[in-house]
PDB file of C-alpha atoms in Angstrom:
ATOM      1  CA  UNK Q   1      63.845  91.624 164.842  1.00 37.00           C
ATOM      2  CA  UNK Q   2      64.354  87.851 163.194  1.00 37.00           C
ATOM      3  CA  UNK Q   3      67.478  87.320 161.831  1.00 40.00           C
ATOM      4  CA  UNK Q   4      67.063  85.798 158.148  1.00 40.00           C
ATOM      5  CA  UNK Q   5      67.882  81.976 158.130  1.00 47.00           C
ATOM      6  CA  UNK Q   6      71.771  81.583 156.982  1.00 54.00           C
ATOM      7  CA  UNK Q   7      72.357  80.714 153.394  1.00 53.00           C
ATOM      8  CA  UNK Q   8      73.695  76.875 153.103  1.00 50.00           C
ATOM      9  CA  UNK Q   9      75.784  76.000 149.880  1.00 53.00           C
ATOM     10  CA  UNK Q  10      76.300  72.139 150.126  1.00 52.00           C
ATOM     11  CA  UNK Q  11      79.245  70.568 148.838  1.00 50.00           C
ATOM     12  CA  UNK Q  12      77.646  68.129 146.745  1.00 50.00           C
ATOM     13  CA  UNK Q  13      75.962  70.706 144.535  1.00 55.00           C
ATOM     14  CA  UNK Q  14      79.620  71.012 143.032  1.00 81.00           C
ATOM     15  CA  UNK Q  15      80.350  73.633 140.466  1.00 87.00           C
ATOM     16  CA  UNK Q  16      76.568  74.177 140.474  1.00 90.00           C
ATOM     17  CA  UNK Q  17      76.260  75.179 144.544  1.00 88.00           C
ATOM     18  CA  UNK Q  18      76.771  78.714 145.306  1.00 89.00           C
ATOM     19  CA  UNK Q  19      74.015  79.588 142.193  1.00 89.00           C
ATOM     20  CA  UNK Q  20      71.432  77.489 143.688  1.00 89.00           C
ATOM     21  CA  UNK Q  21      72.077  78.597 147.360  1.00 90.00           C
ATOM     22  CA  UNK Q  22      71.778  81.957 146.138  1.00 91.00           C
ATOM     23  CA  UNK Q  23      68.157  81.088 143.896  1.00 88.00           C
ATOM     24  CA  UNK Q  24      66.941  79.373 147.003  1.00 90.00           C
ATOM     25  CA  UNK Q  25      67.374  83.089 148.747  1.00 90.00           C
ATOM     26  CA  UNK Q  26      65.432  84.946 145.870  1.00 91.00           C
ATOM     27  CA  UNK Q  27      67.707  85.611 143.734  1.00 92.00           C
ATOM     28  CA  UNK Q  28      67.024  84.262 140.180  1.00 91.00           C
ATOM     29  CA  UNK Q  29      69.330  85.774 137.872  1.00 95.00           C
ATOM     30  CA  UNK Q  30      72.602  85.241 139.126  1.00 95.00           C
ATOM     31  CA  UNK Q  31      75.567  86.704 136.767  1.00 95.00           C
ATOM     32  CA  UNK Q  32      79.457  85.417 137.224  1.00 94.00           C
ATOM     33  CA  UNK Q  33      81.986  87.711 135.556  1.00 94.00           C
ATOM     34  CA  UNK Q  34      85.728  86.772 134.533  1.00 93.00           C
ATOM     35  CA  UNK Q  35      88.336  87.612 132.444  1.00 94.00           C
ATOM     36  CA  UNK Q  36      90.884  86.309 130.192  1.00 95.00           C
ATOM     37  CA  UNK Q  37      94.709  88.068 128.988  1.00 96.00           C
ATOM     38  CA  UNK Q  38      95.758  89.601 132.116  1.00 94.00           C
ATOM     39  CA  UNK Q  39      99.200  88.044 132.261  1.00 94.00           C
ATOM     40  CA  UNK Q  40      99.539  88.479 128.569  1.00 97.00           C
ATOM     41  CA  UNK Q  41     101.996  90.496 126.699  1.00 97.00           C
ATOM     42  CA  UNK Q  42     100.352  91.230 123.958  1.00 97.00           C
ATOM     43  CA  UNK Q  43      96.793  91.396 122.788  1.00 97.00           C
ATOM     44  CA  UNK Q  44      93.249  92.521 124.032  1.00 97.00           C
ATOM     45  CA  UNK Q  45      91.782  92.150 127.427  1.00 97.00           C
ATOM     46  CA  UNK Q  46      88.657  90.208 127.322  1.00 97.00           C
ATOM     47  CA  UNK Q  47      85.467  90.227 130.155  1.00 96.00           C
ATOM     48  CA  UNK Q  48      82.903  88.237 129.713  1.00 96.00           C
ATOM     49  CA  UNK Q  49      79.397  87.951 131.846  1.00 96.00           C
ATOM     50  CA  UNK Q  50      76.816  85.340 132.048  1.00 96.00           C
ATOM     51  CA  UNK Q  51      73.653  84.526 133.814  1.00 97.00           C
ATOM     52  CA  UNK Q  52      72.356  80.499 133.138  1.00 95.00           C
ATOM     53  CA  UNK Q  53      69.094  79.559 133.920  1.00 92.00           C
ATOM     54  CA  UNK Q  54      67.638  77.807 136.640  1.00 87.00           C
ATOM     55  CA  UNK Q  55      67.428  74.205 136.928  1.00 84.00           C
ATOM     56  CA  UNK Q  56      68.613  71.374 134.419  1.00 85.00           C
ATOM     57  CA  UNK Q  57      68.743  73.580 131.624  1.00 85.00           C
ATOM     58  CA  UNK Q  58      71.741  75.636 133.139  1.00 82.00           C
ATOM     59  CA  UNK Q  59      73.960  72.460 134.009  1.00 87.00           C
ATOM     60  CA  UNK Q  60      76.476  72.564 131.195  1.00 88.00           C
ATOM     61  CA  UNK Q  61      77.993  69.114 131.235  1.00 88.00           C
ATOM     62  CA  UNK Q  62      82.284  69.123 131.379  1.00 87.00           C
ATOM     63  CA  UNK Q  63      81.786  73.220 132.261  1.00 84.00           C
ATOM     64  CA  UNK Q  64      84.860  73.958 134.040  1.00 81.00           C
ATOM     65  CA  UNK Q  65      87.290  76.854 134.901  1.00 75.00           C
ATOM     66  CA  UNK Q  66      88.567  77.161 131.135  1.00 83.00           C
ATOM     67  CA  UNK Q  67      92.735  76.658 131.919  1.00 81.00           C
ATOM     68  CA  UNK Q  68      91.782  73.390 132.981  1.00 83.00           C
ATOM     69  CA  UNK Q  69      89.537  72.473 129.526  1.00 84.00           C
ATOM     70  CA  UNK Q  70      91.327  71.046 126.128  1.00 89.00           C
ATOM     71  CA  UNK Q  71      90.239  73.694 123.185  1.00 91.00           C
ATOM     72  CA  UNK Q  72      87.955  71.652 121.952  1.00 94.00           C
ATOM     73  CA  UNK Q  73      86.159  71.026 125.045  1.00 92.00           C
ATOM     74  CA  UNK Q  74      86.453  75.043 125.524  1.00 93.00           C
ATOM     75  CA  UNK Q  75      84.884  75.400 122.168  1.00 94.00           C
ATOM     76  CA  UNK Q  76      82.294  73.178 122.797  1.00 95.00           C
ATOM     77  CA  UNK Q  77      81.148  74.565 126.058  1.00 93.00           C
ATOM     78  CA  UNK Q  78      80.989  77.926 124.438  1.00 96.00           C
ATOM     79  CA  UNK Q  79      78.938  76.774 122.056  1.00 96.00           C
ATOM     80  CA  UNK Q  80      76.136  75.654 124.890  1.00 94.00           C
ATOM     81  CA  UNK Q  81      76.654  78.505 126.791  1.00 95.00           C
ATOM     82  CA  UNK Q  82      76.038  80.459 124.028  1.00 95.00           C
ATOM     83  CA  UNK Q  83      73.218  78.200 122.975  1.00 95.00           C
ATOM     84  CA  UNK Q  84      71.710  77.895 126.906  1.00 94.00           C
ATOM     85  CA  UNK Q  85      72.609  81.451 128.897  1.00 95.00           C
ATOM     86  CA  UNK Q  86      69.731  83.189 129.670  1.00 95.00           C
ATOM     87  CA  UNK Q  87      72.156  86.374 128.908  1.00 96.00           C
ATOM     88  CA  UNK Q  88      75.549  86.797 128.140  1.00 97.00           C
ATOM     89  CA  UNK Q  89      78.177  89.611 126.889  1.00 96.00           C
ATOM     90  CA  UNK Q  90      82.162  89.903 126.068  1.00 97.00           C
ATOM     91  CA  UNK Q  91      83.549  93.550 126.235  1.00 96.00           C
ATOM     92  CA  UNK Q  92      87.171  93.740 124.595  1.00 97.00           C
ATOM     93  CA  UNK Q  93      89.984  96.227 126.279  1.00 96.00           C
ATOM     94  CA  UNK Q  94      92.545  96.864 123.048  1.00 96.00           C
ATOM     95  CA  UNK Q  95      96.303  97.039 124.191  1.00 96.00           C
ATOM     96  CA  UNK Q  96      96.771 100.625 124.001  1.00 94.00           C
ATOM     97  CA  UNK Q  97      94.155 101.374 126.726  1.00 95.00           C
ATOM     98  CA  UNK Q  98      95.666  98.967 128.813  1.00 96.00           C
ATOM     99  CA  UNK Q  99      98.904 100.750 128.700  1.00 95.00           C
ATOM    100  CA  UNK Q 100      97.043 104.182 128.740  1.00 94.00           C
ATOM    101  CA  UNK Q 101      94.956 103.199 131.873  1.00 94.00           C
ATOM    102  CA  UNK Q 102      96.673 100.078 133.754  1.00 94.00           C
ATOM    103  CA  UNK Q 103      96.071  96.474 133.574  1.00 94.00           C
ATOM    104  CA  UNK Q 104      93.977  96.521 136.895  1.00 93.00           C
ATOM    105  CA  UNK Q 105      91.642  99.704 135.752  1.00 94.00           C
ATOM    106  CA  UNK Q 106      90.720  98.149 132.722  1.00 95.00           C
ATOM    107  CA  UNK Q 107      90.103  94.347 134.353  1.00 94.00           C
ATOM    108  CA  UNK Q 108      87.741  96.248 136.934  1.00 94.00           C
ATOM    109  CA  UNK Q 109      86.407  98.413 133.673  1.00 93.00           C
ATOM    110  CA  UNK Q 110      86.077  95.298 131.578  1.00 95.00           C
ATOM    111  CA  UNK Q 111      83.951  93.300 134.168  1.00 95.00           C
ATOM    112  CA  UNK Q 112      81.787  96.399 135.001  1.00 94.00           C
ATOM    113  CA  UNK Q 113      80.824  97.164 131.292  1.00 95.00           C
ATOM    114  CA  UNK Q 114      80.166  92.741 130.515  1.00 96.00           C
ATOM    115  CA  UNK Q 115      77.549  93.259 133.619  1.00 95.00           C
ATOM    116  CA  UNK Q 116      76.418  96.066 132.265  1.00 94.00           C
ATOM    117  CA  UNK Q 117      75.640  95.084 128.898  1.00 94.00           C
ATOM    118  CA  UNK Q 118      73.934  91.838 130.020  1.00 95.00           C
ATOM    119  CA  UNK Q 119      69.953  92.545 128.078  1.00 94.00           C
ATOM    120  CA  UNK Q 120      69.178  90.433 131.642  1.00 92.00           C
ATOM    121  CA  UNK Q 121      69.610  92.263 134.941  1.00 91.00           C
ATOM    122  CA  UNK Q 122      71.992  90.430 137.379  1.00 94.00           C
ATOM    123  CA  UNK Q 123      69.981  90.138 140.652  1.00 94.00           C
ATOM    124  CA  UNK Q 124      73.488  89.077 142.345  1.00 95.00           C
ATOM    125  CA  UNK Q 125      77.032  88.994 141.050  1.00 95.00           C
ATOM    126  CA  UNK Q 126      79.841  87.079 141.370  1.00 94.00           C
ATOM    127  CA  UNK Q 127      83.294  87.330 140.047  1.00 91.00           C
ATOM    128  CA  UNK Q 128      86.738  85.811 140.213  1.00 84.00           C
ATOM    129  CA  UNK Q 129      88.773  87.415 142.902  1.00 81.00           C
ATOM    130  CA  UNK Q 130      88.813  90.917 142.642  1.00 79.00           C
ATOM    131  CA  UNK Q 131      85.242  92.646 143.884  1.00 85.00           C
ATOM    132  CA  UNK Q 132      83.173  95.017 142.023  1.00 88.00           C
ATOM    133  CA  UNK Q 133      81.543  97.851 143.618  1.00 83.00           C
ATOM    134  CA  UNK Q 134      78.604 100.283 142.185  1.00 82.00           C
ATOM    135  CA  UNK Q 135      77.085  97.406 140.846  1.00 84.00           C
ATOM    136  CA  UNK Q 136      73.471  98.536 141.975  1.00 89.00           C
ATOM    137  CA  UNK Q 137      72.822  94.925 143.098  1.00 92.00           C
ATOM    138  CA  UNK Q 138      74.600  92.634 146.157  1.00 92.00           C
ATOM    139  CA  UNK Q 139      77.602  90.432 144.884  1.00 91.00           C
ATOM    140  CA  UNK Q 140      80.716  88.697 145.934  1.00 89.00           C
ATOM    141  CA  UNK Q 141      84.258  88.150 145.601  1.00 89.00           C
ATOM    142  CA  UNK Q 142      85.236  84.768 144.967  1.00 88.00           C
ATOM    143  CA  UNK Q 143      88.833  83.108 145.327  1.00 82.00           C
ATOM    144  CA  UNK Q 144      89.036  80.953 142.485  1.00 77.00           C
ATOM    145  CA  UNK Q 145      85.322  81.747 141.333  1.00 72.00           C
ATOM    146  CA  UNK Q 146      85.592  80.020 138.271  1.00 73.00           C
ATOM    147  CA  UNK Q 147      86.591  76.627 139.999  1.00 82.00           C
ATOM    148  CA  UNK Q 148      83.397  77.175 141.978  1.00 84.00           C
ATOM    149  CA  UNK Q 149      80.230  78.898 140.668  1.00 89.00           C
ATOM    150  CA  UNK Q 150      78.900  77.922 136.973  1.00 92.00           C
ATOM    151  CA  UNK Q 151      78.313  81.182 135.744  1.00 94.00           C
ATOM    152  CA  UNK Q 152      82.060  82.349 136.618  1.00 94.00           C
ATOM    153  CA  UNK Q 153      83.003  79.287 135.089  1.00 93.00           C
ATOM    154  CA  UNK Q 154      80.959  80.100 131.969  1.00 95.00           C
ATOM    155  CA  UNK Q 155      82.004  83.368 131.478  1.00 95.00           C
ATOM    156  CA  UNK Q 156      85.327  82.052 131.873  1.00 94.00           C
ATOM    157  CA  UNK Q 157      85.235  80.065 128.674  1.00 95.00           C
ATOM    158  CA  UNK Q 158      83.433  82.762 126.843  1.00 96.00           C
ATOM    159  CA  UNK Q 159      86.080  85.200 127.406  1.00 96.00           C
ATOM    160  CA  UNK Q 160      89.487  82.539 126.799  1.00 95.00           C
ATOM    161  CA  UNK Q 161      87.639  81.510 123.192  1.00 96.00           C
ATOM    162  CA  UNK Q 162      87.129  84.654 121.980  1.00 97.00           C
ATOM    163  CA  UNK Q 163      90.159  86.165 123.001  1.00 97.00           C
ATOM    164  CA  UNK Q 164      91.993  82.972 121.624  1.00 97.00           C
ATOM    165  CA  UNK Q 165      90.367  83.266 118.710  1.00 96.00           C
ATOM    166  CA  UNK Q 166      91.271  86.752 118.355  1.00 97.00           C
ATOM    167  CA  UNK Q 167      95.222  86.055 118.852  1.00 97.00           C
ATOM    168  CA  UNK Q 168      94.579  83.464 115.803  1.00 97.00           C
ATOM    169  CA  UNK Q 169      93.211  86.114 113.551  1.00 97.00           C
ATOM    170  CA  UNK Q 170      96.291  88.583 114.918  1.00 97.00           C
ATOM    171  CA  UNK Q 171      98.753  85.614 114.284  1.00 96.00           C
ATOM    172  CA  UNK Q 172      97.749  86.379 110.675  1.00 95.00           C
ATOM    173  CA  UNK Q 173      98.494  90.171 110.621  1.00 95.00           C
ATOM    174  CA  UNK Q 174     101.481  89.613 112.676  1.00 96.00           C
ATOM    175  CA  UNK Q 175     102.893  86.648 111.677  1.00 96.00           C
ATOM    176  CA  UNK Q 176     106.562  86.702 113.095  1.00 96.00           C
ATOM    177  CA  UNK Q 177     105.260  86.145 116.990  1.00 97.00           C
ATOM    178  CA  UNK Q 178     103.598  83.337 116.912  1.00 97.00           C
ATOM    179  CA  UNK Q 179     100.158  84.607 118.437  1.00 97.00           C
ATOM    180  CA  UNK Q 180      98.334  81.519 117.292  1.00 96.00           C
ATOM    181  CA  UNK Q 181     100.443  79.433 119.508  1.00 96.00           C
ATOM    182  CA  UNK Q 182     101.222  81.035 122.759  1.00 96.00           C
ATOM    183  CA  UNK Q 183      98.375  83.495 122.681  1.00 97.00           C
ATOM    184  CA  UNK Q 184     100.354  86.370 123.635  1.00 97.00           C
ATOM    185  CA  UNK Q 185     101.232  85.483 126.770  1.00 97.00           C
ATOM    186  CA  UNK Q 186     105.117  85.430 127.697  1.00 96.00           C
ATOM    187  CA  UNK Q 187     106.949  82.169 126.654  1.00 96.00           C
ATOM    188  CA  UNK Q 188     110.522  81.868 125.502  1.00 96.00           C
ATOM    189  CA  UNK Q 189     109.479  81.693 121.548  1.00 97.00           C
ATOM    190  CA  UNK Q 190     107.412  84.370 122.399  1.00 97.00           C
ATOM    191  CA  UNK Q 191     110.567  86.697 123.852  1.00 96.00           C
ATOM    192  CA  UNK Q 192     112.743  85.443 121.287  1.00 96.00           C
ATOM    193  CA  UNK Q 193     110.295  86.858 118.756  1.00 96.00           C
ATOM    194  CA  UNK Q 194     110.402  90.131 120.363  1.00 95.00           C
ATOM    195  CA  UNK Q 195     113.891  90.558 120.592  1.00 94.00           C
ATOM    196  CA  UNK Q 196     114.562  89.705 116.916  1.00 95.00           C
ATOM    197  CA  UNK Q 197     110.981  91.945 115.898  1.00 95.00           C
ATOM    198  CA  UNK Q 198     110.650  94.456 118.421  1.00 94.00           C
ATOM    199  CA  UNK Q 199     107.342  94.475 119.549  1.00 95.00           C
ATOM    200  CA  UNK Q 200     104.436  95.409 116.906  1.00 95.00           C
ATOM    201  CA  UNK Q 201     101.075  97.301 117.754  1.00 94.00           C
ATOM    202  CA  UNK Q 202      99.091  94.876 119.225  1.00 96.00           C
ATOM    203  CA  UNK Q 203     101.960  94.571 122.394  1.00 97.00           C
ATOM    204  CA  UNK Q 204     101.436  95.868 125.591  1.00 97.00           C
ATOM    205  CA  UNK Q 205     104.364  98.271 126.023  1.00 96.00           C
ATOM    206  CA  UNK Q 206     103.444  99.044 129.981  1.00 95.00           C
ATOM    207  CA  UNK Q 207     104.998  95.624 130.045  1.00 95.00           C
ATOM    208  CA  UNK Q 208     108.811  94.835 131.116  1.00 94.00           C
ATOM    209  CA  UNK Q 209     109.478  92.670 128.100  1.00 95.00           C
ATOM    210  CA  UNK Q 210     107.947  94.636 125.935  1.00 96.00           C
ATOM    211  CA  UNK Q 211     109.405  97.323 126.863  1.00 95.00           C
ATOM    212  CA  UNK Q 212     112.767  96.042 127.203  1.00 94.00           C
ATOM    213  CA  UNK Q 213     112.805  94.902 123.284  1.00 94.00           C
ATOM    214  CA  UNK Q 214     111.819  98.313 122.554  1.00 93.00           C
ATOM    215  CA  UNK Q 215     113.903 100.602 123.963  1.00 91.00           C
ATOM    216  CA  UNK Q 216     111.863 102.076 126.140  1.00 91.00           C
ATOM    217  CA  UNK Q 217     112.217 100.396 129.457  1.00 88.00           C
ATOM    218  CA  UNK Q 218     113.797 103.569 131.506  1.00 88.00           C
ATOM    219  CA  UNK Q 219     110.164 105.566 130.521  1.00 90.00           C
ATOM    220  CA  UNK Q 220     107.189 105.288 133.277  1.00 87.00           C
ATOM    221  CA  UNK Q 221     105.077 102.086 132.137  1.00 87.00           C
ATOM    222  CA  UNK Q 222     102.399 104.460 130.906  1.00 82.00           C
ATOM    223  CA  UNK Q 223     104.482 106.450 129.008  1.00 87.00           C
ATOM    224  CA  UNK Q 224     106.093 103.458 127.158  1.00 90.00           C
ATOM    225  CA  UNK Q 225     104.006 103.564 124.060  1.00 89.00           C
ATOM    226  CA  UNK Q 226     104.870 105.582 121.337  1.00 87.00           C
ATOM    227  CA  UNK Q 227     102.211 107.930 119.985  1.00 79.00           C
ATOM    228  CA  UNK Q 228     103.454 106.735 116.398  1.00 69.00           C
ATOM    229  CA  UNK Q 229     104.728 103.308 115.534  1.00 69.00           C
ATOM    230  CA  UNK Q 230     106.837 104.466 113.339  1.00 45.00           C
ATOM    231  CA  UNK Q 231     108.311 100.412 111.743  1.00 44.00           C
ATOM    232  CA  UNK Q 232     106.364  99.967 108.997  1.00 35.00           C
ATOM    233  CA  UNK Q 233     108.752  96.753 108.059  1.00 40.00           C
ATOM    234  CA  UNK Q 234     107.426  95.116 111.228  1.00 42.00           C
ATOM    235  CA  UNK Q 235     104.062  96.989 111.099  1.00 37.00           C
ATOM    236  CA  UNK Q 236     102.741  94.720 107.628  1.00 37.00           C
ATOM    237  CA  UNK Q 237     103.892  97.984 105.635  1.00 32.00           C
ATOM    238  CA  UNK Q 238     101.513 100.636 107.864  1.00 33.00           C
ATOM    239  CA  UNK Q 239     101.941 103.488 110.616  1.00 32.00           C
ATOM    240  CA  UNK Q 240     100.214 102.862 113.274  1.00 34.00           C
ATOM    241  CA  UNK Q 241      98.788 105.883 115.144  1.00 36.00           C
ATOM    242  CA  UNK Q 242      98.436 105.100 119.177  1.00 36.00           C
ATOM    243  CA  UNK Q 243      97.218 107.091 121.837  1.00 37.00           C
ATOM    244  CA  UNK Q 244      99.063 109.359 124.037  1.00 38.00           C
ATOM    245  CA  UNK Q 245      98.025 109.024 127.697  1.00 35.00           C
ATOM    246  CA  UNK Q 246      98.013 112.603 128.141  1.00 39.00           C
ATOM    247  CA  UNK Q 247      95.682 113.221 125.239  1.00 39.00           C
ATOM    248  CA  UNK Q 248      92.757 110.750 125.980  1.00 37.00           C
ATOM    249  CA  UNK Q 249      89.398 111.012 125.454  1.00 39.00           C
ATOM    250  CA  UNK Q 250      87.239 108.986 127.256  1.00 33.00           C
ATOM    251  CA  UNK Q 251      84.512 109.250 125.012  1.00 35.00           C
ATOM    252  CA  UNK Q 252      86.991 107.653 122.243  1.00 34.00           C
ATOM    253  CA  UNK Q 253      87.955 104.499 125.445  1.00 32.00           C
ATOM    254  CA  UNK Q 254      84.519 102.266 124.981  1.00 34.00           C
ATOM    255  CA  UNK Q 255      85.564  99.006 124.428  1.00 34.00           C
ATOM    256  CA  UNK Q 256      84.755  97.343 121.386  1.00 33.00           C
ATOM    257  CA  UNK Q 257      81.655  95.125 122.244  1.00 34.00           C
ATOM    258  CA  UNK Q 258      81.258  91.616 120.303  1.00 33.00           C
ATOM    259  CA  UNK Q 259      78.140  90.268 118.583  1.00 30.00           C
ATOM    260  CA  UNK Q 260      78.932  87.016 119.543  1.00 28.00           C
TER     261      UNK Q 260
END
């Protein structure tokens, strides 16, 4: 029996390697899958999936791992993503599901349901650090994937815009944290706020700061979120029903899914 030839990814491909090493094997429509708002506070968890096409056309000029870009580089690149990407897709987890089901469930859950919603099959899949199984199609793991394949890299930037641009247009409902700045992640404005506020709706309460300014540290981090913010004063004058772990119905769980 031969033994297929081994698959060579050559450093000076850069960014762009691993995709074509993996074309020159057969597989054409490669998809990278990342996320953005894991180590925030507060705010939505955002996936995001992309498949660029072969060739010139898919070489995104200044496409990087998106922490390393300037906004308006990130906002430019997302634009030719957009504009190039022979498919792409951005699945939002709201807070309360990632205090209902965990922060890892729902990263695994968001990356799954990006795929999943690309109109263009993945032949092959790669995604940043943490594997996906039951994808129906081969794919790997990669340690710092969006440092080194393009499409990881793109869906990289498509997921940090949009969820940045979402913490701008919560910055406006919530105006006492400071969203539009820090994003929702933890600074020391950020925990200042939230110790003078308490933490509003769109906080993750499975989280120890959050938690903390709440009251509720001493409950198990899925039990931390009350079924009824009950504040309206810090609320922008509503109640704000929330779910109850022990009440969920998956059928009501499907992340939002944007129309970007």
């Amino acid at each position: 029996m031969l033994t297929p030839p081994r698959t060579v990814v050559r450093r000076e491909g850069g960014l762009y390697a691993l995709e074509r090493a993996l074309q020159r094997r057969g597989f054409r429509h490669v998809a990278g899958a990342d996320e953005a708002g894991r180590g925030a506070c507060a705010g939505p968890l955002v996936a995001a999936a992309a498949v660029l096409p072969e060739g010139k056309r898919g070489e995104i000029e200044g496409l990087a791992d998106s922490k390393l870009l300037t906004p308006l580089a990130r906002n430019r690149i997302y634009e030719e993503v957009v504009k190039r990407a022979l498919a792409y897709s951005v699945v939002v987890i709201p807070a309360a599901e990632v205090d209902a089901r965990g922060l890892h469930v729902c990263n695994l859950l968001a990356m799954r349901r990006a795929l999943a919603s690309l109109p263009v099959g993945p032949e092959y899949v790669l995604t940043d650090g943490f594997p996906l199984d039951g994808m129906g199609v081969p794919g790997l793991a990669v340690w710092k994937g969006d440092r080194v394949a393009a499409c990881v890299a793109a869906a990289s930037v498509l997921a940090k815009v949009t969820r940045d641009r979402i913490m701008v247009e919560l910055d406006g409902q919530f105006p006492d944290y400071g969203f539009s700045e820090h994003k929702g992640y933890v600074t020391p404005e950020h925990n200042a706020a939230l110790t003078e506020h308490g933490p509003c709706a769109e906080h993750r309460f499975s989280y120890i700061n959050v938690a903390n300014a709440s009251g509720r540290d001493s409950r198990p981090p899925r039990s931390r979120r009350p079924r009824v913010l009950t504040d309206p004063s810090k609320l922008g004058g509503e109640v704000v029903p929330d779910l109850d772990p022990a009440s969920l119905d998956p059928a009501e769980l499907g992340a939002a899914e944007l129309d970007l």
